[in-house]
Coordinates of C-alpha atoms and ligand atoms in Angstrom, one line a residue:
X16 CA -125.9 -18.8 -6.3
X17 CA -127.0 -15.3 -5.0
X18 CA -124.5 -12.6 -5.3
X19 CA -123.8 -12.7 -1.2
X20 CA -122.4 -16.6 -2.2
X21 CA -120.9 -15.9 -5.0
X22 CA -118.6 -13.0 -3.3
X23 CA -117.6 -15.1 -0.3
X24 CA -116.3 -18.0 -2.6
X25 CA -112.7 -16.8 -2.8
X26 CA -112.8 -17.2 1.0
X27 CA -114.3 -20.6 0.9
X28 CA -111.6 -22.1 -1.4
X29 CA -109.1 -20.5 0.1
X30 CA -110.0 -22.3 3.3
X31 CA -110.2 -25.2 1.0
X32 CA -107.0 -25.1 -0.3
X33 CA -105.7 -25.1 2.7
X34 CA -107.0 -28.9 3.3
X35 CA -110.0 -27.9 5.2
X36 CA -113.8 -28.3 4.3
X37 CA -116.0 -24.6 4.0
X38 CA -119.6 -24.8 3.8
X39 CA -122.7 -21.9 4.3
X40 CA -124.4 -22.9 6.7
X41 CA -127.6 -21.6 8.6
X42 CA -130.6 -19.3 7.2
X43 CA -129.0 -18.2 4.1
X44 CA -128.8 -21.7 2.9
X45 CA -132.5 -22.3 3.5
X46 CA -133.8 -18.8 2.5
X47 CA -131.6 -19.7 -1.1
X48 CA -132.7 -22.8 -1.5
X49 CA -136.3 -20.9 -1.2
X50 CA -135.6 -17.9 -3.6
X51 CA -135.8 -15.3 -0.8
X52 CA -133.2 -12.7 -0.4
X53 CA -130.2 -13.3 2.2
X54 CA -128.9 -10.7 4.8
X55 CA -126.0 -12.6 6.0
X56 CA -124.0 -15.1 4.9
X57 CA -122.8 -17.6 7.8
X58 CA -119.7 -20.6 6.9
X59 CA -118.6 -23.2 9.0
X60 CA -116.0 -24.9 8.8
X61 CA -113.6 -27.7 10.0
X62 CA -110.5 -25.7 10.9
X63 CA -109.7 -24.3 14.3
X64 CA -109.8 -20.7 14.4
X65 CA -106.5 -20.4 15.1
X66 CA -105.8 -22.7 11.8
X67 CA -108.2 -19.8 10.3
X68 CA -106.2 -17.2 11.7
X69 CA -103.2 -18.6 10.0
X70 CA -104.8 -18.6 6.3
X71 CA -106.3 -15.3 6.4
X72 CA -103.9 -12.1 6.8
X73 CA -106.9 -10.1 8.3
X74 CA -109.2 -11.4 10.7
X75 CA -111.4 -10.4 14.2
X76 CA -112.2 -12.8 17.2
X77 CA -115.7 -11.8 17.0
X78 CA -116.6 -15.1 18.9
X79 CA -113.2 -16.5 19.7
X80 CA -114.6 -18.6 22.5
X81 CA -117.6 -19.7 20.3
X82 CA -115.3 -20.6 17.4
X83 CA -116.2 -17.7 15.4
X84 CA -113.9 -15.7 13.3
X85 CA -114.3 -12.8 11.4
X86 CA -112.4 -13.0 8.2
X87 CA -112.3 -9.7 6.2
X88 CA -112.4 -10.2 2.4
X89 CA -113.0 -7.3 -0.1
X90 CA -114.1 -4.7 2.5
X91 CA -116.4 -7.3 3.9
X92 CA -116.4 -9.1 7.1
X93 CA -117.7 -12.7 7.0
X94 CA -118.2 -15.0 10.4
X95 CA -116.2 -17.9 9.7
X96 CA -117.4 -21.1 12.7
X97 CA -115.5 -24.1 13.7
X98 CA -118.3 -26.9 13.4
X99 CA -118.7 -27.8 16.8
X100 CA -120.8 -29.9 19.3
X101 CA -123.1 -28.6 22.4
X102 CA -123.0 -30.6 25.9
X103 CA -124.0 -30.2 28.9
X104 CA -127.0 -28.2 29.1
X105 CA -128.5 -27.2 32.4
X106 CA -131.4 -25.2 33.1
X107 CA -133.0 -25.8 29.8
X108 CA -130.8 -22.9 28.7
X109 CA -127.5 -22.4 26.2
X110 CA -124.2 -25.0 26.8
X111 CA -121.8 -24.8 29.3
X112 CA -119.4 -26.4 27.3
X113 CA -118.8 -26.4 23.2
X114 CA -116.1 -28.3 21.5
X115 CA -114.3 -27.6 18.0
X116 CA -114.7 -30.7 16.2
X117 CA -113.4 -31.8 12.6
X118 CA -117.3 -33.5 11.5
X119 CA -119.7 -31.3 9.6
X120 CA -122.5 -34.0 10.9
X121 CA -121.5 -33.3 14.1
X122 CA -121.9 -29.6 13.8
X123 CA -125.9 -30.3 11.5
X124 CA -127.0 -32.5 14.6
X125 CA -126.7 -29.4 17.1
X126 CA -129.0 -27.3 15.1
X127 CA -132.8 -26.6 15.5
X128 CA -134.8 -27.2 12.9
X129 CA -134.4 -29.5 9.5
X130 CA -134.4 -26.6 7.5
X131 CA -131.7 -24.8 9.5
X132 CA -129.6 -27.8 9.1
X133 CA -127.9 -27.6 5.7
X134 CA -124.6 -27.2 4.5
X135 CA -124.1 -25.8 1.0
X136 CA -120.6 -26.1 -0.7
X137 CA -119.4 -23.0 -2.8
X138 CA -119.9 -25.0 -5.7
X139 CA -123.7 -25.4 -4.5
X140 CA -124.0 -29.3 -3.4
X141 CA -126.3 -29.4 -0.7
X142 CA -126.0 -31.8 2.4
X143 CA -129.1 -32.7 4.1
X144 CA -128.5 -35.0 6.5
X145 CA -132.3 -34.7 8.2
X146 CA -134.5 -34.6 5.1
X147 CA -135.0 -30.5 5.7
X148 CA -135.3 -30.4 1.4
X149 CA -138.9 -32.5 2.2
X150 CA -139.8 -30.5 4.8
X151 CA -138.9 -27.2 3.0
X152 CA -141.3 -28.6 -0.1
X153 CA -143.7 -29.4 2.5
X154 CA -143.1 -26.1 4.3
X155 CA -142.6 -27.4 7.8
X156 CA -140.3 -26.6 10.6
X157 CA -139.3 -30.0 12.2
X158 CA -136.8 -30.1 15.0
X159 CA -133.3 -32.3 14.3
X160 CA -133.8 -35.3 16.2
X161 CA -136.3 -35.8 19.3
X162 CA -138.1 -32.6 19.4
X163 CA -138.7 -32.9 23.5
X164 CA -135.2 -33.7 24.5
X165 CA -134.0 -30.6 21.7
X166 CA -136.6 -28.2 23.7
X167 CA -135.0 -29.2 26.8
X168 CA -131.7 -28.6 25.5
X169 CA -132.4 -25.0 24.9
X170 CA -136.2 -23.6 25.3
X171 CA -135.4 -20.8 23.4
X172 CA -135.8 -22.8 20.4
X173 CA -139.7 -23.0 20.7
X174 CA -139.8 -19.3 19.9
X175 CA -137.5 -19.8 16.9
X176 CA -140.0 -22.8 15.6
X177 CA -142.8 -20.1 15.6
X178 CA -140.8 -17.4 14.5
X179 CA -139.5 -19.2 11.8
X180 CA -143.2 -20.4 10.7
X181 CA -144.2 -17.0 10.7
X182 CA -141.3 -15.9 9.1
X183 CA -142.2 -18.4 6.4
X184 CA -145.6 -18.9 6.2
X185 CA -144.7 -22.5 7.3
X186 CA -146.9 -24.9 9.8
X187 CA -144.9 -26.7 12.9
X188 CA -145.0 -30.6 12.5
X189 CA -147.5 -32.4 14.9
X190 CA -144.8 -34.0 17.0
X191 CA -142.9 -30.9 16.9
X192 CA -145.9 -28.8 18.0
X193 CA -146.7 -31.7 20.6
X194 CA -143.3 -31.3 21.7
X195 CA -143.9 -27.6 22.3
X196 CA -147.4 -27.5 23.9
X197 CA -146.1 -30.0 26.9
X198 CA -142.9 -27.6 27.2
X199 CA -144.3 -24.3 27.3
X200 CA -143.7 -23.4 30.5
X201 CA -139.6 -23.8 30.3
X202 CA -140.0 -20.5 28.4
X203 CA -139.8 -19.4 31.5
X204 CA -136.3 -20.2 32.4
X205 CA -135.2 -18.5 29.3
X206 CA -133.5 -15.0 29.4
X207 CA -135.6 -12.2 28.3
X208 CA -133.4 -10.8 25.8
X209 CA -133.0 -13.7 23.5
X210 CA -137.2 -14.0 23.8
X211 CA -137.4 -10.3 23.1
X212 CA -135.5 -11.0 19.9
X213 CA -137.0 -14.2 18.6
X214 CA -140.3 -12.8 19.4
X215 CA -140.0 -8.7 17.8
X216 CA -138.4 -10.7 14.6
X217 CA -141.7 -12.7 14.4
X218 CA -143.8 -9.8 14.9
X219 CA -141.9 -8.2 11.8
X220 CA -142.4 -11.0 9.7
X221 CA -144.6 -12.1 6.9
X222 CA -147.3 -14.3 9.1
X223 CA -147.3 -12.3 12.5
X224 CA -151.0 -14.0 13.1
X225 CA -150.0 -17.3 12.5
X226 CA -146.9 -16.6 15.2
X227 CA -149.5 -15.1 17.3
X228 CA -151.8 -18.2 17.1
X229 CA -149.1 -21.0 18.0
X230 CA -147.7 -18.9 20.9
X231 CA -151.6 -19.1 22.0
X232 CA -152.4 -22.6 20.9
X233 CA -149.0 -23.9 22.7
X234 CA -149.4 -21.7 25.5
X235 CA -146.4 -20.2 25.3
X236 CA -147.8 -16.6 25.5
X237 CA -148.9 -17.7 28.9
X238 CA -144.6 -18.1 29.9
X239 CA -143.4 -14.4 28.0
X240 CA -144.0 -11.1 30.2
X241 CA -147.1 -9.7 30.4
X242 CA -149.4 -11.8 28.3
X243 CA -150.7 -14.3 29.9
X244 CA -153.8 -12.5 31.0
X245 CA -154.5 -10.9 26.9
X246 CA -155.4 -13.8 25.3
X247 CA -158.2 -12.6 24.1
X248 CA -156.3 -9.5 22.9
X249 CA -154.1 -11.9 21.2
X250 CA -156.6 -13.4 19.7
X251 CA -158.2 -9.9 18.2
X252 CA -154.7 -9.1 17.4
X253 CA -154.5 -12.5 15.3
X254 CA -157.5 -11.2 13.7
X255 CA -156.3 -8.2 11.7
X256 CA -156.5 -8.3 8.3
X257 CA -153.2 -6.4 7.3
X258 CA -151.2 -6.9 9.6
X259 CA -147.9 -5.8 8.9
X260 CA -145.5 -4.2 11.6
X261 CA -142.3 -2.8 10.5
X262 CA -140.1 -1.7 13.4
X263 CA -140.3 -2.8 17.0
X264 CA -141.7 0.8 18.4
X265 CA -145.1 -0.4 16.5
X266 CA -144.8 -4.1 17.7
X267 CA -144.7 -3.0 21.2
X268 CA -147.6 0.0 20.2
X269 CA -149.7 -2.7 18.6
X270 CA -150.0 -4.9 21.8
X271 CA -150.1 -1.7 24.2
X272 CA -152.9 -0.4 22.6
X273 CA -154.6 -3.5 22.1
X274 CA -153.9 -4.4 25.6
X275 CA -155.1 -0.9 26.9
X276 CA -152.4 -0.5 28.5
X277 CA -151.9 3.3 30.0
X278 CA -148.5 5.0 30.2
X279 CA -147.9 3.5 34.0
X280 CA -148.7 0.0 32.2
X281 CA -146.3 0.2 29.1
X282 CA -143.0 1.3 31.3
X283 CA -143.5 -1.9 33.4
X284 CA -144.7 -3.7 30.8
X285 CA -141.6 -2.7 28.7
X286 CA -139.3 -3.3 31.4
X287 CA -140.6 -6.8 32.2
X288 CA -139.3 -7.1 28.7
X289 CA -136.0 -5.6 29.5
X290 CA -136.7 -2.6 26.2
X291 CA -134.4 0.4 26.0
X292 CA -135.7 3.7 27.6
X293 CA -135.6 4.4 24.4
X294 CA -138.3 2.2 22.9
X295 CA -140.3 2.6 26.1
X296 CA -140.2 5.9 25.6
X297 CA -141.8 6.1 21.6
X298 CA -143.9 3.1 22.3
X299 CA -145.9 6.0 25.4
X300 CA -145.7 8.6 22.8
X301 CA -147.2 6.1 19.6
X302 CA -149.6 4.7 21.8
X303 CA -151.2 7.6 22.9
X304 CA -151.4 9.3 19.3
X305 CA -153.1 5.9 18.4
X306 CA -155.6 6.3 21.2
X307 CA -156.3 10.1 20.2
X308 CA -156.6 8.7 15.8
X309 CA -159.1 6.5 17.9
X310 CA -161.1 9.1 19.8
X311 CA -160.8 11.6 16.7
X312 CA -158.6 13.9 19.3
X313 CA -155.5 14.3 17.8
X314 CA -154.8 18.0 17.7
X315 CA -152.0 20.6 16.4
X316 CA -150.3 19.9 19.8
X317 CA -150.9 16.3 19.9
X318 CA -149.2 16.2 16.3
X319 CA -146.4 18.4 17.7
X320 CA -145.1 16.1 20.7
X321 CA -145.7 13.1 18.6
X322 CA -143.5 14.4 16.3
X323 CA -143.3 13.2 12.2
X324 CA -142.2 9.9 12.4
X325 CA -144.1 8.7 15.5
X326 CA -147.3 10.3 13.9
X327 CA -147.0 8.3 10.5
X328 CA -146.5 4.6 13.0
X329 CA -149.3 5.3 14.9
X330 CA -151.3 6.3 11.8
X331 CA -150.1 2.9 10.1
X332 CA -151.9 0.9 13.5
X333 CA -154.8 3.3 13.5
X334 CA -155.5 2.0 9.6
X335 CA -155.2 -1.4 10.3
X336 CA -157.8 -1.1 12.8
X337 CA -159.9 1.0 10.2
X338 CA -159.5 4.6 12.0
X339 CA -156.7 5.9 10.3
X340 CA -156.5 9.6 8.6
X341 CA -155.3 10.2 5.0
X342 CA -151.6 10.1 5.9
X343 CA -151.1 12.4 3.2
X344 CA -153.3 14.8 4.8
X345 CA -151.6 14.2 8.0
X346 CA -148.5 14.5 7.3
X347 CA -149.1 17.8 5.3
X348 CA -151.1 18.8 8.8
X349 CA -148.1 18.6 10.7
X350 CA -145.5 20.1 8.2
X351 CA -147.9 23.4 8.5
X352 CA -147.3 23.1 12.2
X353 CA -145.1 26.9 12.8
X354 CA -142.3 24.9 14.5
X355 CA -141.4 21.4 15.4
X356 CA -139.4 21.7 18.4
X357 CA -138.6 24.2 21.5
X358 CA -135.7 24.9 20.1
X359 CA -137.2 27.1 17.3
X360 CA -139.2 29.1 19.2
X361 CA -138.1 32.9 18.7
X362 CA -137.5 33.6 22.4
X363 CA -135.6 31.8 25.8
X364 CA -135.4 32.0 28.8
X365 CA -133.0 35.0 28.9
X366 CA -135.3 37.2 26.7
X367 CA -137.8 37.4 29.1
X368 CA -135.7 37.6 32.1
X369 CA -133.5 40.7 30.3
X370 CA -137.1 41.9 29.8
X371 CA -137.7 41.6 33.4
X372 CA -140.8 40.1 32.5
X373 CA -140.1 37.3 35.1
X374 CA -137.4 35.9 37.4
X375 CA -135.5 33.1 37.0
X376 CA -137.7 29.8 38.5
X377 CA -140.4 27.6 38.0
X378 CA -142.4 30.6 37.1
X379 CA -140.1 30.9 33.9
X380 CA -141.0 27.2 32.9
X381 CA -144.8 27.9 32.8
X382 CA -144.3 30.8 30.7
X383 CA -142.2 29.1 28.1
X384 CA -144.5 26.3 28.0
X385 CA -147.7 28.5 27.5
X386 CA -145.8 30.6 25.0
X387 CA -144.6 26.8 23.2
X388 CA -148.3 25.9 23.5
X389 CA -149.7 29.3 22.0
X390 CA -147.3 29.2 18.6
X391 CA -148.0 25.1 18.3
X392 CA -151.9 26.3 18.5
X393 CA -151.6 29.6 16.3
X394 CA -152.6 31.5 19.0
X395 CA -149.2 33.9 18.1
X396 CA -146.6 34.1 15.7
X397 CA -143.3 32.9 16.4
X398 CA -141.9 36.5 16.0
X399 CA -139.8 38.1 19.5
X400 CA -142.0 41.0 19.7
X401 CA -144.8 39.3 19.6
X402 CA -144.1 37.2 22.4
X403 CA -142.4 39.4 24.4
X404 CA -145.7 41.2 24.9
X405 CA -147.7 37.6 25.1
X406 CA -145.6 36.7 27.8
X407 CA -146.3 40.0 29.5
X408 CA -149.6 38.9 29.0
X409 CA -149.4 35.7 30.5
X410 CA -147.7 36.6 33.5
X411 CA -151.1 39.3 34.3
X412 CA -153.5 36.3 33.9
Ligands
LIG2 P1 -132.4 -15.5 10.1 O1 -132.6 -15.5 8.6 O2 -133.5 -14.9 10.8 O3 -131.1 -14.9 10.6 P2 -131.2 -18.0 10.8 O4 -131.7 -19.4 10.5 O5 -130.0 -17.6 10.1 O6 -132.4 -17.0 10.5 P3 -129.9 -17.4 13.3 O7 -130.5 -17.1 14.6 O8 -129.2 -16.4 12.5 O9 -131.1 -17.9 12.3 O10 -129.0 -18.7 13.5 C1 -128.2 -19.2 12.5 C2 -128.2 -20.8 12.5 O11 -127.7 -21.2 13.7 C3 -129.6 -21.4 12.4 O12 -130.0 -21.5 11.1 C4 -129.4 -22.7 13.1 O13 -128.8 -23.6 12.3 C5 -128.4 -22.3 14.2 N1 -129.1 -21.9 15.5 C6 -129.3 -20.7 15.9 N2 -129.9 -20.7 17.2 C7 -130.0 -21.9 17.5 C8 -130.5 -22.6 18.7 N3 -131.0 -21.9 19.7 N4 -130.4 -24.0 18.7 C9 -129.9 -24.7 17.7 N5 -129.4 -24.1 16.6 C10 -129.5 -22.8 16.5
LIG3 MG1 -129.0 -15.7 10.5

């Protein structure tokens, strides 16, 4: 068992000993069962939380109303859920209405796929109540159950059946992928957010083109914002050779660029998608610097509002589209640059004013910036005197 097991055991039997059953449930079970490395460890069991609360001294209602508890053990917090059953769905969306319920089959039956559905003991038995081991040998992802009325239950999960085929290099099962082409379009009534995660977490993953291809072959692209009229930009997109994306800013970069999208076009874009300011912001910036590794543009000031980090991203894109620069050279290109941000440059505001080389006002601003401008582009050192007398300069011109 991986170490991530092995440590949680003591929690496991202690639930155990108390007369309850303790399984892991979820990805870790399938990723271990695969030989892949796990991130974290989920266990369901049959006690009520407030039965869990009563075993374990320390504990945090995470996801009280979900059934989740947070038991601490050795410094480390581990989600402890009551198996439970989903009713009541409406809008094609998450329950209204879970209930705690002593039956680990009851709890396998809710989830998505077959290979999502095990339960692993701490002594490693495996249940596998829908035949997920086959499909894991087979490398499919098979809903639990009928695959329409489970996609009715909660859309979402057609993103998770093609993230989780990228994720794995695994193919969705005919009826499955049936299942998914004639419910595209209830994608639609799915919040935002939980796309936005499914989908960056495909884009990260091993496969990204085959993710790509069954959102285009399902039509589901055609129900996420923005994309329904860049198929064929999907489609080049699918087409890279080495793809490999790392962190959202160059997911969202990626399809900007390939969707020539121009600063206007990524903030609504980005928005439709509900993305911090944040990512919004860096996805402009990486974008841009992608366009100018195109266009063979990308100068000392380019580098300089790009920034480091931003400038080795966009030079990641730019070589999987075959126009990147050495990035050793680049990045040794912008170390050289004589500062990195306004804050080092050698005067302020207040310098030149004292100097009464200008007045306060937007007059001051320009200045600055020419004077920012001039050090990024070597035209002066960024000594005082120096630009004391280059802004006297300035102001004449
Ligand atoms: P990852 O390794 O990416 O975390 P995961 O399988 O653990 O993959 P999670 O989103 O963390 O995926 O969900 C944990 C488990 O909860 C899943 O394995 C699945 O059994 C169940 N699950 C999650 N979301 C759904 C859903 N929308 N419908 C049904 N079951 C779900
Ligand atoms: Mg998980």
């Amino acid at each position: 068992l991986p170490n991530e097991f092995e440590k949680a055991r003591p929690v496991m039997q202690k639930i155990e000993d108390a007369g309850f059953e303790a399984y892991f449930v979820g990805g870790s079970v399938r990723d271990t069962i695969l030989g892949l490395d796990i991130h974290d460890v989920d266990i369901a069991t049959s006690a009520y939380p407030e039965e869990i609360k009563k075993i374990f001294k320390k504990t945090v209602d995470t996801g009280i109303e979900h059934g989740t508890v947070m038991v601490i053990h050795e410094k480390k917090g581990y989600e402890i859920t009551t198996f439970r059953t989903e009713s009541g769905y409406q809008d094609y969306r998450r329950p209204d209405k879970v209930e705690f319920v002593r039956s680990l089959a009851e709890d396998l039956k809710r989830r998505d796929f077959t290979i999502n559905a095990f339960a692993m003991r701490e002594n490693g038995d495996v249940t596998d109540l829908f035949d997920g081991l086959t499909d894991l040998k087979n490398h499919l992802i098979r809903a639990v159950g009928s695959p329409n009325e489970r996609f009715h239950e909660d859309a979402l999960r057609m993103m998770r059946a093609v993230r989780f085929a990228s994720k794995l290099d695994f193919v969705i099962e005919s009826e499955t992928l049936a299942a998914i082409k004639s419910n595209s379009a209830l994608l639609e009534k799915i919040a935002v957010e939980r796309i936005y995660t499914e989908f960056v977490k495909m884009m990260m993953a091993k496969r990204p083109k085959q993710g790509i291809l069954d959102m285009i072959n399902t039509d589901m692209y055609k129900y996420v914002p923005g994309f329904a009229s860049h198929q064929n930009e999907l489609e080049t997109i699918a087409k890279i050779d080495d793809l490999n994306l790392s962190d959202e800013v160059s997911v969202w970069s990626l399809l900007s660029f390939e969707f020539g999208l121009d600063r206007v076009g990524i903030t609504s874009f980005l928005k439709s998608w509900k993305a911090s300011n944040d990512i919004i912001k860096n996805t402009e910036i990486c974008t841009k610097t992608i366009e100018k590794l195109r266009d063979d543009s990308l100068d000392k000031w380019a580098m300089y509002e790009t920034g480091k980090e931003l400038l080795v991203l966009a030079n990641h894109i730019a070589k999987m589209y075959g126009f990147a620069k050495s990035e050793e050279d680049l990045v040794s290109q912008y170390d050289a640059l004589p500062i990195k941000n306004k804050k080092e440059i050698a005067v302020n505001g207040g310098d030149l004013i004292k100097n009464g080389i200008v007045k306060p006002g937007p007059a001051l601003g320009k200045i600055l910036y020419a004077i920012e401008t001039g050090i990024v582009n070597g035209e002066f050192h960024n000594e005082k005197a120096e630009l004391i007398e280059a802004a006297k300069k300035i102001v004449k011109e």
